[in-house]
Structure formats: C-alpha cells, structure tokens
Amino acid sequence: MAPLSSAQILSGLERILGPQGVLTGEAGDLEPYLTDQRRLYHGRALAVARPRSVAEVTELLAFCNAQHISVVPQGGNTGYCGGATPDESGRQILVSLSRLNRIRQVDPLNYSLVAEAGCVLARIQRAADEALRFFPLSLGSEGTCQLGGNLSTNAGGIHVLRYGMMRDLVLGLEVALADGRLLSSLGTLRKDNTGYDVKSLFLGAEGTLGIITAASLKLFPKLRAFATAFSAVAEPGAAVALLARVREASGDRVSSFELIPRIAVDLTTRHIPGVRDPLDARHPWYVLCELTSSRAADPLEDLLEQSLAGALEEKLVLDAAVARNERDRAAFWKLRETIPEAQRLDGGSLKHDICVPVAAIADFIERGARWVADNVPEGRLVAYGHVGDGNLHFNLNQAPGADRAAFLGREGPVKRAIHDLVADFGGSFSAEHGIGRLKVEELERYAAPVELDLMRALKHALDPNGILNPGKVLRPA
Ligand code: FAD
Ligand code: 2HG
Ligand code: ZN
C-alpha cells in the first residue's frame, strides 16, 4: 500500500472532521500544541485534529490505522513528561480533545458524574459542587488540565491520602480503540466482577492504548467543614509522626498533608505576588495539613488545635498557624500550589517525582539531601510534596550564580543517583506524573522484565500498527 501524500491525509481528515476540525498551521495556529508545558520538547505535526463527537474520534482512528498514520492525543497539555507532544517528524496528527467537552450526566443519588474527555477538571469539580457533591481530584493545573489527561496520566494531587488517585475515582470508561471500534463501558456500578477489568488498562496508559472519550466518575458528599494549619517542624520525620497522630486524633479526617521546605517558602515569597510566610520565625520544614468533613458542625478546628497543642508541647511541632477564615486557608494553599511556578521563575530545575513508603520518607530525604550536597554544588534541593502519600517532588534548582546550561547538563547523573536511591528504598521513580517520552529509559531500567514483556504484549494486542502515541511509555517495537 503506497503511503498517502500529506494533501491526501489532510483531505481525509477534513472529510471526517470538517474544515473547522482540522488546523494545519498555515496561520501559525499549531504552535501552542507543539511544546510541552515544561518546554522540554518541541515537536511538529502534519495537523491538529479537533473532533467534536465520539463518532469523529472513532472514524479518525479507523482512517489513521488503515493508513498507518500516528496520532498523539492531547488534553490540557499540562503533563510533565512530554507525553502529549508530537515527535519531530512532522508526520504525526495531534488529536486535541478540547472540543469533546460535555458533562453528560450528574446523578447525585448515585454519587456519580459522566463527563467527556475534554472537560477541564475545574469544571467537573464545579458541576459536582452544584449538585451538592464533591469530586476530589485536585491539582495545581486544575484550571487547564482535562479529564482525558487526568485519566491517562492517572493523576494524583492533594487529596490522594483520603480519596486515592484518578484510577480510584473511575467507575466506567468510553475509549476509542486504534482500529476505530468503541469500548463503551460507561456504567456507574459500584460492583462488577465480570471478567478482566479491561477499562483499567487505559488508566495511566498515556494515550498509547486508545483515546479516552468519556468517563463515569465517583462523587462524594460535598465538604462543608475545613480546618487547615501551616505548622513548622524540625525535620521530615516529625512531619510523618504528626500525620500519624492527626489521623488518629481526628477520626481519619485528614484529606491533605503536604511537606514544604524552607527554601520553597523563600522561593514563593520572592517570586509570587501576594504570598507571605504564615509564621514569624524561620524554620527548616513545614507541613500544610487539612482536615475536612461533609458535616458543617464537625469540630475540626478543635480537633486540629488539640492535636497541634500536644505536638507543640512535645516539640514535635515548633510553631503553627491555623487558618481562621477562607482567606487564610487560600493563602496557605497559594503558597503550596505556586511552588512549581516559583521554581520555574527562579531558574533551571531538575525534577524527580518519586515515591517511597511513608515511613521511609525521613531516611530517604536525609540520604538524598546528603548526596545532592556532596555532588551537585551548582544545585539546591527543593524537596516538597504529598508526604502523606510518600510522594515527594525531589527537585533541584539552579543555585544562585550557577550557570543554567551547566546545571541542566547534570541531569543524567543526578537522575541516575536519585532514582537508584529510590529503587534502594523499594520506591517509584514516577509517582504521579507518568512516563511520557521523558522516562522511557527509566522504565526500561527499573521495571521488572516480566512487567515490560506484559506491557509490550498489551501494546501489540491493542495497537498492532503502533499508531497510538508511539515512543511514549514504551520504545516503538
Ligand atoms: P496532557 O498533558 O494533554 O496529556 C498527558 C498525557 O495523556 C499524554 O500522554 C497524552 O497523550 C494523554 N492524553 C490526554 N488526553 C487523552 C485522552 N483523551 N485519551 C488518551 N490519552 C490522552 N499531576 C499530578 O498528578 N499531581 C499534581 O499535583 C500535579 N500538579 C501540577 C501542577 C502544575 C502547575 C502543572 C502544570 C502540572 C501538574 N500536574 C500534576 C501534571 C498534569 O497537570 C497532570 O498530569 C494532568 O493529569 C495532565 O492533564 P492534561 O489534560 O494536561 O494532559
Ligand atoms: C505539584 O505537586 C505538582 O505541585 C508539580 O505535581 C510538581 O513541579 C513539580 O515538580
Ligand atoms: Zn504533585
């Protein structure tokens, strides 16, 4: 079969999607789609396809599969691993799901919501809230990232401790397969043990096994009571001990527990307008802890204050500020959520999204920090994140006065040392951001051979022509 010319491919796309559904770059309109959010990759694409219906997605895939044309799905393009960026060939079709963005159903009695892949996460949260329900996935990028991207990266964020990751919030999926068939499994059942859990294959698959078009999601009771504290601790071990204590004392109402180092307070207060240090004195580490409940009258503030008072007495906590109103609470969260932006504004950074058992966090940070101090004089450690899940963003920022290119040039050996240390702890080199293009080699290094064989077999079974996001997660066969 002779390959189609570019003009033939474009006319095939226009036939399926209509002229409005295909961008070709003549007006420079492809640019925002071609660079990943961390600016690690810049790709090219023959066209951006913008389907508006599920039928358009399946037809598009049937066409691309028959013609052996690669497709790269893209949601909000906020991913951290270059998964949504096309390669440099200029032959791939980028499939933007942004126009497939209806909320199909909100069912408060069933505690479920059905939405299409292109829905922005914040819109799903709002729709749940309007129905007096709560959708727990929450990320710094929630105003931009889309459901399809959240599902395909199995996103984590700040509520995993209580509600789990994206995978845990899914009841059903609708997926367009490589050959154009539709897997329609959008049920909202809580129990369904009928054979293999096929839908789970697509969660965290980063667009390499199918294009997700919609999902049915779990909802929870709307949250009506909050207690939030910003506490100083001497070292990460104290944070972990505090978490265990507050979980017990509060009847397990902790929904977020984030570790923040002093350097992150310095970076955010310096670079982000309106961010202030909530405490008077400087301390080495902080914890942002939030308790929540669906009962407005739950005495969460009392529970939190009692726990903190005991911890202060025992010097487990050195100082603490409790949010007295929604403004305080928003200010604490702003400090936490803008750490990535402050890091970016401060210069080059090397990022490691790692996970170790919660109980091993302190030991890991101590060994990792020592290695960084001894081996990377041009970098400074900025280790923060979802400590309640054992997930740290063990990042390094360029030290003041260091040469950006020289610092970024250390990426390979730094990554190797940190990920090897993570492996020593039985941890994960990718806790919540996925593999994309960035971590293909890491997966090959750290995954068990049997696991890699199974992944390759699944990829071949579901995408025999290798058209779905090739080169992401797995090296092309
Ligand atoms: P994209 O970047 O567009 O795509 C991500 C991957 O999914 C790509 O491989 C793409 O091909 C694939 N994909 C997209 N849509 C589909 C679809 N419909 N079907 C099949 N494949 C698809 N992540 C966390 O987990 N936790 C955090 O706390 C967090 N905080 C962040 C904070 C900031 C400021 C930023 C910028 C990012 C953060 N992220 C976080 C990373 C990112 O927001 C998440 O990975 C998010 O889930 C990506 O969604 P997206 O729509 O932007 O996906
Ligand atoms: C967060 O938790 C995100 O803020 C981004 O996952 C982490 O930039 C990072 O390393
Ligand atoms: Zn994170």
Coordinates of C-alpha atoms and ligand atoms in Angstrom, one line a residue:
M1 CA 0.0 0.0 0.0
A2 CA 1.5 3.3 -1.1
P3 CA 1.5 5.9 1.7
L4 CA -0.9 8.8 1.3
S5 CA 0.6 12.2 0.4
S6 CA 0.2 15.0 3.0
A7 CA -2.5 16.5 0.9
Q8 CA -4.4 13.3 0.7
I9 CA -4.2 12.8 4.5
L10 CA -5.4 16.4 5.1
S11 CA -8.4 15.9 2.8
G12 CA -9.2 12.6 4.6
L13 CA -9.1 14.5 7.9
E14 CA -11.3 17.3 6.6
R15 CA -13.8 14.7 5.3
I16 CA -14.2 13.3 8.8
L17 CA -13.9 16.4 10.9
G18 CA -15.0 19.3 8.6
P19 CA -12.7 22.2 7.9
Q20 CA -13.2 23.7 11.4
G21 CA -12.0 20.4 12.9
V22 CA -8.5 20.5 11.3
L23 CA -5.7 23.0 11.9
T24 CA -2.8 22.9 9.5
G25 CA -0.5 25.5 10.8
E26 CA -0.8 27.9 7.9
A27 CA -1.8 30.7 10.3
G28 CA 0.8 29.6 13.0
D29 CA -2.1 28.1 14.9
L30 CA -0.3 24.9 15.8
E31 CA 2.3 26.4 18.0
P32 CA 0.6 26.1 21.4
Y33 CA 0.1 22.4 20.7
L34 CA 3.7 21.6 19.8
T35 CA 5.6 22.4 23.0
D36 CA 5.1 20.6 26.3
Q37 CA 4.4 22.6 29.4
R38 CA 7.9 22.2 30.9
R39 CA 9.4 23.2 27.4
L40 CA 11.5 20.1 27.3
Y41 CA 10.3 19.1 23.8
H42 CA 9.2 20.9 20.7
G43 CA 7.6 18.8 18.0
R44 CA 6.0 19.2 14.6
A45 CA 2.7 17.9 13.4
L46 CA 1.0 17.5 10.0
A47 CA -2.2 18.8 11.5
V48 CA -4.1 19.2 14.7
A49 CA -7.4 17.3 14.6
R50 CA -10.2 18.7 16.8
P51 CA -13.0 16.1 17.0
R52 CA -16.3 17.3 18.4
S53 CA -18.0 13.9 18.8
V54 CA -17.2 10.4 19.8
A55 CA -18.1 9.2 16.2
E56 CA -15.5 11.7 14.8
V57 CA -12.8 10.2 17.1
T58 CA -13.5 6.6 16.1
E59 CA -13.7 7.5 12.4
L60 CA -10.5 9.4 12.7
L61 CA -8.7 6.4 14.3
A62 CA -10.1 4.0 11.7
F63 CA -8.7 6.2 9.0
C64 CA -5.3 6.7 10.7
N65 CA -5.0 3.0 11.5
A66 CA -5.7 1.9 7.9
Q67 CA -3.2 4.4 6.6
H68 CA -0.6 3.8 9.4
I69 CA -0.6 7.4 10.5
S70 CA 0.5 8.1 14.1
V71 CA -1.7 10.1 16.4
V72 CA -0.8 11.9 19.6
P73 CA -3.8 12.6 21.9
Q74 CA -3.6 15.9 23.8
G75 CA -5.8 17.3 26.6
G76 CA -4.8 20.5 28.5
N77 CA -1.1 20.0 27.7
T78 CA 0.0 20.4 31.3
G79 CA 1.6 17.0 31.5
Y80 CA 5.2 16.8 32.9
C81 CA 6.7 14.1 30.8
G82 CA 6.2 15.2 27.2
G83 CA 3.5 12.6 26.6
A84 CA 1.2 15.0 24.6
T85 CA 3.9 16.4 22.4
P86 CA 4.3 15.0 18.8
D87 CA 7.8 13.9 17.6
E88 CA 9.9 16.0 15.3
S89 CA 9.0 14.1 12.1
G90 CA 6.1 16.4 11.1
R91 CA 4.1 13.3 10.1
Q92 CA 2.0 12.8 13.2
I93 CA -1.5 14.0 13.8
L94 CA -2.1 15.7 17.1
V95 CA -5.6 14.9 18.4
S96 CA -6.9 17.6 20.7
L97 CA -9.9 16.5 22.8
S98 CA -10.7 20.1 23.9
R99 CA -14.0 20.2 21.9
L100 CA -15.3 16.9 23.2
N101 CA -16.2 18.6 26.5
R102 CA -19.8 17.9 27.5
I103 CA -20.8 16.9 31.0
R104 CA -23.3 14.2 30.1
Q105 CA -24.8 13.4 33.4
V106 CA -24.7 14.3 37.1
D107 CA -26.5 11.8 39.4
P108 CA -26.4 13.0 43.0
L109 CA -28.3 10.0 44.3
N110 CA -25.9 7.6 42.6
Y111 CA -22.9 9.8 43.6
S112 CA -21.7 9.7 40.0
L113 CA -20.9 12.0 37.1
V114 CA -20.3 11.3 33.4
A115 CA -18.1 13.7 31.5
E116 CA -16.3 13.8 28.2
A117 CA -12.5 13.7 28.0
G118 CA -12.1 17.3 27.0
C119 CA -13.8 18.7 30.2
V120 CA -11.4 20.9 32.2
L121 CA -11.0 19.4 35.7
A122 CA -12.2 22.6 37.5
R123 CA -15.5 22.4 35.5
I124 CA -16.1 18.9 36.7
Q125 CA -15.4 20.0 40.3
R126 CA -17.9 22.8 39.9
A127 CA -20.6 20.6 38.4
A128 CA -20.2 18.2 41.4
D129 CA -20.4 21.1 43.8
E130 CA -23.5 22.5 42.2
A131 CA -25.1 19.1 42.8
L132 CA -24.0 19.2 46.5
R133 CA -21.4 16.6 45.8
F134 CA -17.6 16.6 45.8
F135 CA -15.2 15.4 43.1
P136 CA -11.8 15.0 44.9
L137 CA -9.2 15.1 42.2
S138 CA -7.4 18.4 42.8
L139 CA -4.1 19.6 41.1
G140 CA -2.3 23.0 40.7
S141 CA -3.2 22.7 37.0
E142 CA -6.9 22.1 37.5
G143 CA -8.0 25.2 35.6
T144 CA -6.3 23.9 32.4
C145 CA -5.8 20.1 32.6
Q146 CA -8.6 17.9 31.2
L147 CA -10.3 14.7 32.3
G148 CA -8.8 12.7 29.5
G149 CA -5.3 13.8 30.5
N150 CA -6.1 13.1 34.2
L151 CA -7.2 9.6 33.4
S152 CA -4.4 8.9 31.0
T153 CA -1.7 10.0 33.5
N154 CA -3.6 8.5 36.5
A155 CA -3.1 11.9 38.1
G156 CA -2.6 12.3 41.9
G157 CA -2.6 15.7 43.6
I158 CA -3.5 16.8 47.1
H159 CA -6.4 14.5 48.1
V160 CA -4.9 11.1 47.4
L161 CA -4.3 10.4 51.1
R162 CA -8.1 10.3 51.6
Y163 CA -9.6 9.6 48.2
G164 CA -7.0 7.8 46.1
M165 CA -5.6 8.6 42.7
M166 CA -7.6 9.2 39.5
R167 CA -7.7 5.4 38.9
D168 CA -9.6 5.0 42.2
L169 CA -12.2 7.6 41.2
V170 CA -13.3 5.9 38.0
L171 CA -16.5 3.8 37.6
G172 CA -16.5 3.4 33.9
L173 CA -14.8 4.5 30.6
E174 CA -15.5 5.0 27.0
V175 CA -12.5 4.5 24.8
A176 CA -11.9 4.7 21.0
L177 CA -9.6 1.8 20.1
A178 CA -6.8 2.0 17.5
D179 CA -8.9 0.3 14.8
G180 CA -11.8 2.6 15.3
R181 CA -14.0 0.4 17.5
L182 CA -15.5 1.9 20.6
L183 CA -15.2 0.3 24.0
S184 CA -18.3 1.6 25.7
S185 CA -18.1 0.7 29.4
L186 CA -19.6 3.9 30.9
G187 CA -21.6 2.1 33.7
T188 CA -21.9 3.6 37.1
L189 CA -22.0 0.3 39.0
R190 CA -20.0 0.1 42.2
K191 CA -19.7 -3.7 41.8
D192 CA -19.0 -5.5 38.6
N193 CA -16.8 -8.6 38.6
T194 CA -17.5 -9.8 35.1
G195 CA -14.1 -10.9 33.8
Y196 CA -10.9 -8.8 33.4
D197 CA -11.1 -5.2 34.4
V198 CA -10.4 -4.0 30.8
K199 CA -11.0 -0.3 31.5
S200 CA -8.1 -0.2 34.0
L201 CA -5.7 -0.8 31.1
F202 CA -6.4 2.7 29.7
L203 CA -5.9 4.5 33.0
G204 CA -2.3 5.7 33.1
A205 CA -1.6 4.5 29.6
E206 CA -0.8 8.0 28.3
G207 CA -2.7 7.6 25.1
T208 CA -0.7 4.5 23.9
L209 CA -3.6 2.0 24.0
G210 CA -6.6 4.0 23.0
I211 CA -8.2 7.5 23.1
I212 CA -10.5 8.0 26.1
T213 CA -13.6 9.8 25.1
A214 CA -15.6 9.9 28.3
A215 CA -15.6 8.5 31.9
S216 CA -18.1 7.9 34.7
L217 CA -16.7 9.2 37.9
K218 CA -17.3 8.7 41.6
L219 CA -18.6 11.6 43.6
F220 CA -18.6 12.1 47.4
P221 CA -20.5 14.2 49.9
K222 CA -19.9 17.9 49.5
L223 CA -17.3 19.2 52.0
R224 CA -18.8 21.7 54.4
A225 CA -16.2 21.9 57.2
F226 CA -12.5 22.6 56.9
A227 CA -9.6 23.1 59.3
T228 CA -6.2 24.0 57.8
A229 CA -2.9 24.5 59.6
F230 CA 0.6 25.6 58.5
S231 CA 3.0 24.0 61.0
A232 CA 6.7 24.2 61.4
V233 CA 8.7 21.1 62.1
A234 CA 12.4 20.5 62.7
E235 CA 12.7 17.6 60.2
P236 CA 10.6 15.4 57.9
G237 CA 10.5 12.6 60.5
A238 CA 8.5 14.9 62.7
A239 CA 6.0 15.5 59.8
V240 CA 5.4 11.8 59.4
A241 CA 4.9 11.4 63.1
L242 CA 2.5 14.3 63.1
L243 CA 0.5 12.8 60.3
A244 CA 0.1 9.5 62.2
R245 CA -1.1 11.4 65.2
V246 CA -3.5 13.7 63.5
R247 CA -5.1 10.9 61.5
E248 CA -5.8 9.0 64.7
A249 CA -7.0 12.0 66.7
S250 CA -9.3 13.3 64.0
G251 CA -11.1 10.1 63.2
D252 CA -9.1 9.9 59.9
R253 CA -10.4 13.2 58.6
V254 CA -7.0 14.3 57.1
S255 CA -7.5 14.9 53.4
S256 CA -4.2 16.7 52.6
F257 CA -0.8 16.6 54.2
E258 CA 1.9 18.4 52.3
L259 CA 5.6 18.8 53.2
I260 CA 7.2 22.2 52.4
P261 CA 10.9 23.0 52.9
R262 CA 12.1 26.5 54.0
I263 CA 13.6 27.1 50.5
A264 CA 10.1 26.8 49.0
V265 CA 8.8 29.5 51.3
D266 CA 11.7 31.7 50.2
L267 CA 11.1 31.0 46.5
T268 CA 7.3 31.6 46.6
T269 CA 7.5 34.7 48.8
R270 CA 10.2 36.1 46.5
H271 CA 8.6 35.3 43.1
I272 CA 4.8 35.0 43.6
P273 CA 3.0 38.3 44.3
G274 CA 0.8 38.1 47.4
V275 CA 2.5 35.0 49.0
R276 CA 3.6 35.6 52.6
D277 CA 5.3 33.4 55.2
P278 CA 2.5 32.5 57.6
L279 CA 4.9 32.3 60.6
D280 CA 7.1 34.9 62.2
A281 CA 10.3 32.9 62.6
R282 CA 12.2 30.9 60.0
H283 CA 12.0 27.1 60.3
P284 CA 13.6 24.3 58.3
W285 CA 10.5 22.4 57.3
Y286 CA 6.7 23.0 57.2
V287 CA 3.5 20.9 56.9
L288 CA 0.3 22.1 55.3
C289 CA -2.4 19.9 56.9
E290 CA -6.1 20.0 56.1
L291 CA -9.0 18.2 57.8
T292 CA -12.3 18.1 56.0
S293 CA -15.8 16.8 56.7
S294 CA -19.2 16.8 55.0
R295 CA -20.8 17.7 58.4
A296 CA -20.8 21.5 58.8
A297 CA -20.9 21.2 62.6
D298 CA -17.9 18.8 62.8
P299 CA -15.5 20.5 65.3
L300 CA -12.5 20.1 63.0
E301 CA -10.7 23.2 64.2
D302 CA -10.8 21.9 67.8
L303 CA -9.6 18.5 66.8
L304 CA -6.7 20.0 64.8
E305 CA -5.8 22.5 67.5
Q306 CA -5.8 19.9 70.2
S307 CA -3.5 17.7 68.1
L308 CA -1.2 20.6 67.4
A309 CA -1.2 21.7 71.1
G310 CA 0.0 18.2 72.2
A311 CA 2.6 18.2 69.4
L312 CA 3.8 21.7 70.3
E313 CA 4.3 20.6 73.9
E314 CA 6.3 17.6 72.9
K315 CA 8.3 19.8 70.4
L316 CA 7.2 17.6 67.5
V317 CA 5.8 20.9 66.1
L318 CA 7.8 24.1 66.6
D319 CA 5.1 26.6 65.7
A320 CA 1.8 26.7 63.9
A321 CA -0.7 29.0 62.2
V322 CA -4.3 27.8 62.0
A323 CA -6.5 29.3 59.2
R324 CA -9.2 31.5 60.8
N325 CA -11.2 32.0 57.6
E326 CA -11.3 31.2 54.0
R327 CA -8.8 33.9 53.1
D328 CA -6.1 32.4 55.4
R329 CA -6.8 28.9 54.0
A330 CA -6.5 30.2 50.4
A331 CA -3.2 31.9 51.3
F332 CA -1.7 28.7 52.8
W333 CA -2.7 26.8 49.7
K334 CA -1.4 29.5 47.4
L335 CA 2.0 29.1 48.9
R336 CA 1.9 25.4 48.3
E337 CA 0.4 25.4 44.8
T338 CA 2.7 28.0 43.4
I339 CA 6.0 26.2 44.3
P340 CA 6.3 24.8 40.8
E341 CA 5.9 28.3 39.3
A342 CA 8.3 29.9 41.8
Q343 CA 10.8 27.2 40.9
R344 CA 10.4 28.0 37.2
L345 CA 10.8 31.7 37.8
D346 CA 14.0 31.1 39.9
G347 CA 15.9 29.4 37.1
G348 CA 16.5 25.9 35.7
S349 CA 15.3 22.9 37.6
L350 CA 15.7 19.1 37.6
K351 CA 12.6 17.3 38.7
H352 CA 12.1 13.9 40.3
D353 CA 8.6 12.8 41.0
I354 CA 9.4 9.9 43.5
C355 CA 7.5 7.8 46.0
V356 CA 8.8 5.7 48.9
P357 CA 6.9 4.2 51.8
V358 CA 5.6 6.9 54.1
A359 CA 7.6 5.6 57.0
A360 CA 10.9 5.8 55.0
I361 CA 10.5 9.4 53.9
A362 CA 12.8 10.9 56.5
D363 CA 15.5 8.4 55.8
F364 CA 15.2 8.9 52.1
I365 CA 15.4 12.7 52.3
E366 CA 18.4 12.6 54.6
R367 CA 20.3 10.3 52.2
G368 CA 19.2 12.1 49.1
A369 CA 20.0 15.5 50.5
R370 CA 23.4 14.4 51.6
W371 CA 24.1 13.1 48.1
V372 CA 22.9 16.4 46.5
A373 CA 25.0 18.5 48.9
D374 CA 28.2 16.4 48.2
N375 CA 27.7 16.0 44.4
V376 CA 25.8 18.9 43.0
P377 CA 27.3 22.2 44.2
E378 CA 25.6 24.1 41.3
G379 CA 22.1 23.0 42.6
R380 CA 19.9 23.4 45.6
L381 CA 17.4 20.8 46.8
V382 CA 13.7 21.8 46.8
A383 CA 12.0 18.7 48.1
Y384 CA 8.3 19.1 48.7
G385 CA 5.0 17.4 48.1
H386 CA 2.4 14.9 49.0
V387 CA 4.2 13.4 52.0
G388 CA 1.0 11.8 53.2
D389 CA 1.3 9.5 50.2
G390 CA 5.1 9.1 50.4
N391 CA 5.3 11.2 47.2
L392 CA 7.9 13.9 47.0
H393 CA 8.9 16.2 44.2
F394 CA 12.6 15.8 44.9
N395 CA 13.6 18.7 42.8
L396 CA 16.8 20.6 42.4
N397 CA 17.0 24.3 41.4
Q398 CA 20.0 26.0 39.9
A399 CA 22.0 27.6 42.8
P400 CA 22.4 31.4 42.7
G401 CA 25.2 32.4 40.3
A402 CA 25.3 28.9 38.8
D403 CA 25.4 28.5 35.0
R404 CA 22.0 27.3 33.8
A405 CA 23.2 25.2 31.0
A406 CA 26.0 23.6 33.1
F407 CA 23.4 22.9 35.9
L408 CA 20.9 21.3 33.5
G409 CA 23.7 19.4 31.9
R410 CA 24.0 17.4 35.1
E411 CA 20.5 15.9 34.5
G412 CA 21.6 12.4 33.6
P413 CA 23.9 11.5 36.5
V414 CA 21.7 13.4 39.0
K415 CA 18.6 11.5 37.9
R416 CA 20.5 8.2 37.9
A417 CA 21.7 8.7 41.5
I418 CA 18.3 9.8 42.8
H419 CA 16.3 7.1 41.0
D420 CA 18.8 4.4 42.1
L421 CA 18.4 5.6 45.7
V422 CA 14.6 5.4 45.3
A423 CA 15.0 1.9 44.0
D424 CA 17.0 1.0 47.1
F425 CA 14.0 2.1 49.1
G426 CA 11.6 -0.1 47.1
G427 CA 10.1 3.2 45.7
S428 CA 8.9 4.5 42.4
F429 CA 10.7 6.9 40.0
S430 CA 7.3 8.2 38.7
A431 CA 4.7 8.6 41.4
E432 CA 2.1 10.7 39.7
H433 CA 3.4 12.3 36.5
G434 CA 3.7 9.2 34.3
I435 CA 6.4 8.2 31.8
G436 CA 5.7 10.0 28.6
R437 CA 8.8 10.4 26.5
L438 CA 10.9 11.6 29.3
K439 CA 11.1 8.4 31.4
V440 CA 11.1 5.7 28.8
E441 CA 14.6 4.7 29.6
E442 CA 13.9 4.8 33.3
L443 CA 11.0 2.4 32.9
E444 CA 13.3 0.1 30.9
R445 CA 15.9 0.3 33.7
Y446 CA 13.6 -0.2 36.8
A447 CA 10.6 -2.2 35.6
A448 CA 10.8 -6.0 36.0
P449 CA 11.4 -7.7 32.7
V450 CA 8.2 -9.7 33.1
E451 CA 6.3 -6.5 33.6
L452 CA 7.9 -4.9 30.5
D453 CA 7.0 -8.0 28.4
L454 CA 3.4 -7.8 29.5
M455 CA 3.3 -4.1 28.7
R456 CA 4.7 -4.7 25.2
A457 CA 2.3 -7.6 24.6
L458 CA -0.7 -5.4 25.6
K459 CA 0.6 -2.6 23.4
H460 CA 0.9 -5.0 20.4
A461 CA -2.6 -6.5 21.1
L462 CA -4.4 -3.2 21.3
D463 CA -2.3 -1.3 18.7
P464 CA -0.7 -3.7 16.3
N465 CA 0.2 -0.9 13.8
G466 CA 1.8 1.2 16.5
I467 CA -0.2 4.3 15.6
L468 CA -1.1 5.4 19.2
N469 CA 1.4 7.9 20.7
P470 CA 4.4 5.9 19.5
G471 CA 7.6 6.4 21.6
K472 CA 5.7 7.3 24.7
V473 CA 5.9 4.9 27.7
L474 CA 7.5 2.2 25.6
R475 CA 10.1 2.4 22.8
P476 CA 8.5 1.6 19.5
A477 CA 8.8 -2.1 18.6
Ligands
FAD1 P1 -1.9 16.3 28.6 O1 -0.7 17.0 29.1 O2 -2.6 16.9 27.5 O3 -1.6 14.8 28.3 C1 -1.0 13.9 29.2 C2 -0.9 12.5 28.6 O4 -2.2 12.0 28.4 C3 -0.3 12.5 27.2 O5 0.4 11.3 27.1 C4 -1.5 12.5 26.3 O6 -1.2 11.9 25.0 C5 -2.5 11.7 27.1 N1 -3.9 12.0 26.8 C6 -4.5 13.2 27.0 N2 -5.8 13.1 26.8 C7 -6.1 11.9 26.4 C8 -7.2 11.1 26.0 N3 -8.4 11.7 26.0 N4 -7.1 9.8 25.7 C9 -5.9 9.2 25.8 N5 -4.8 9.8 26.1 C10 -4.8 11.1 26.4 N6 0.0 16.0 38.2 C11 -0.4 15.2 39.3 O7 -0.6 14.0 39.1 N7 -0.4 15.8 40.5 C12 -0.2 17.1 40.7 O8 -0.3 17.6 41.9 C13 0.1 17.9 39.6 N8 0.2 19.3 39.7 C14 0.5 20.0 38.7 C15 0.7 21.4 38.8 C16 1.0 22.2 37.7 C17 1.2 23.7 38.0 C18 1.2 21.6 36.5 C19 1.5 22.4 35.3 C20 1.0 20.2 36.3 C21 0.7 19.4 37.4 N9 0.5 18.1 37.2 C22 0.2 17.3 38.3 C23 0.7 17.4 35.9 C24 -0.5 17.5 35.0 O9 -1.4 18.5 35.2 C25 -1.3 16.2 35.1 O10 -0.5 15.1 34.6 C26 -2.6 16.2 34.3 O11 -3.3 15.0 34.6 C27 -2.4 16.2 32.8 O12 -3.7 16.5 32.1 P2 -3.7 17.2 30.7 O13 -5.1 17.3 30.2 O14 -3.0 18.5 30.7 O15 -2.9 16.1 29.8
2HG2 C1 2.8 19.5 42.5 O1 2.6 18.7 43.4 C2 2.9 19.1 41.1 O2 2.9 20.7 42.7 C3 4.2 19.6 40.4 O3 2.9 17.7 41.0 C4 5.5 19.2 40.9 O4 6.7 20.8 39.7 C5 6.7 19.7 40.3 O5 7.8 19.0 40.4
ZN3 ZN 2.5 16.7 42.9

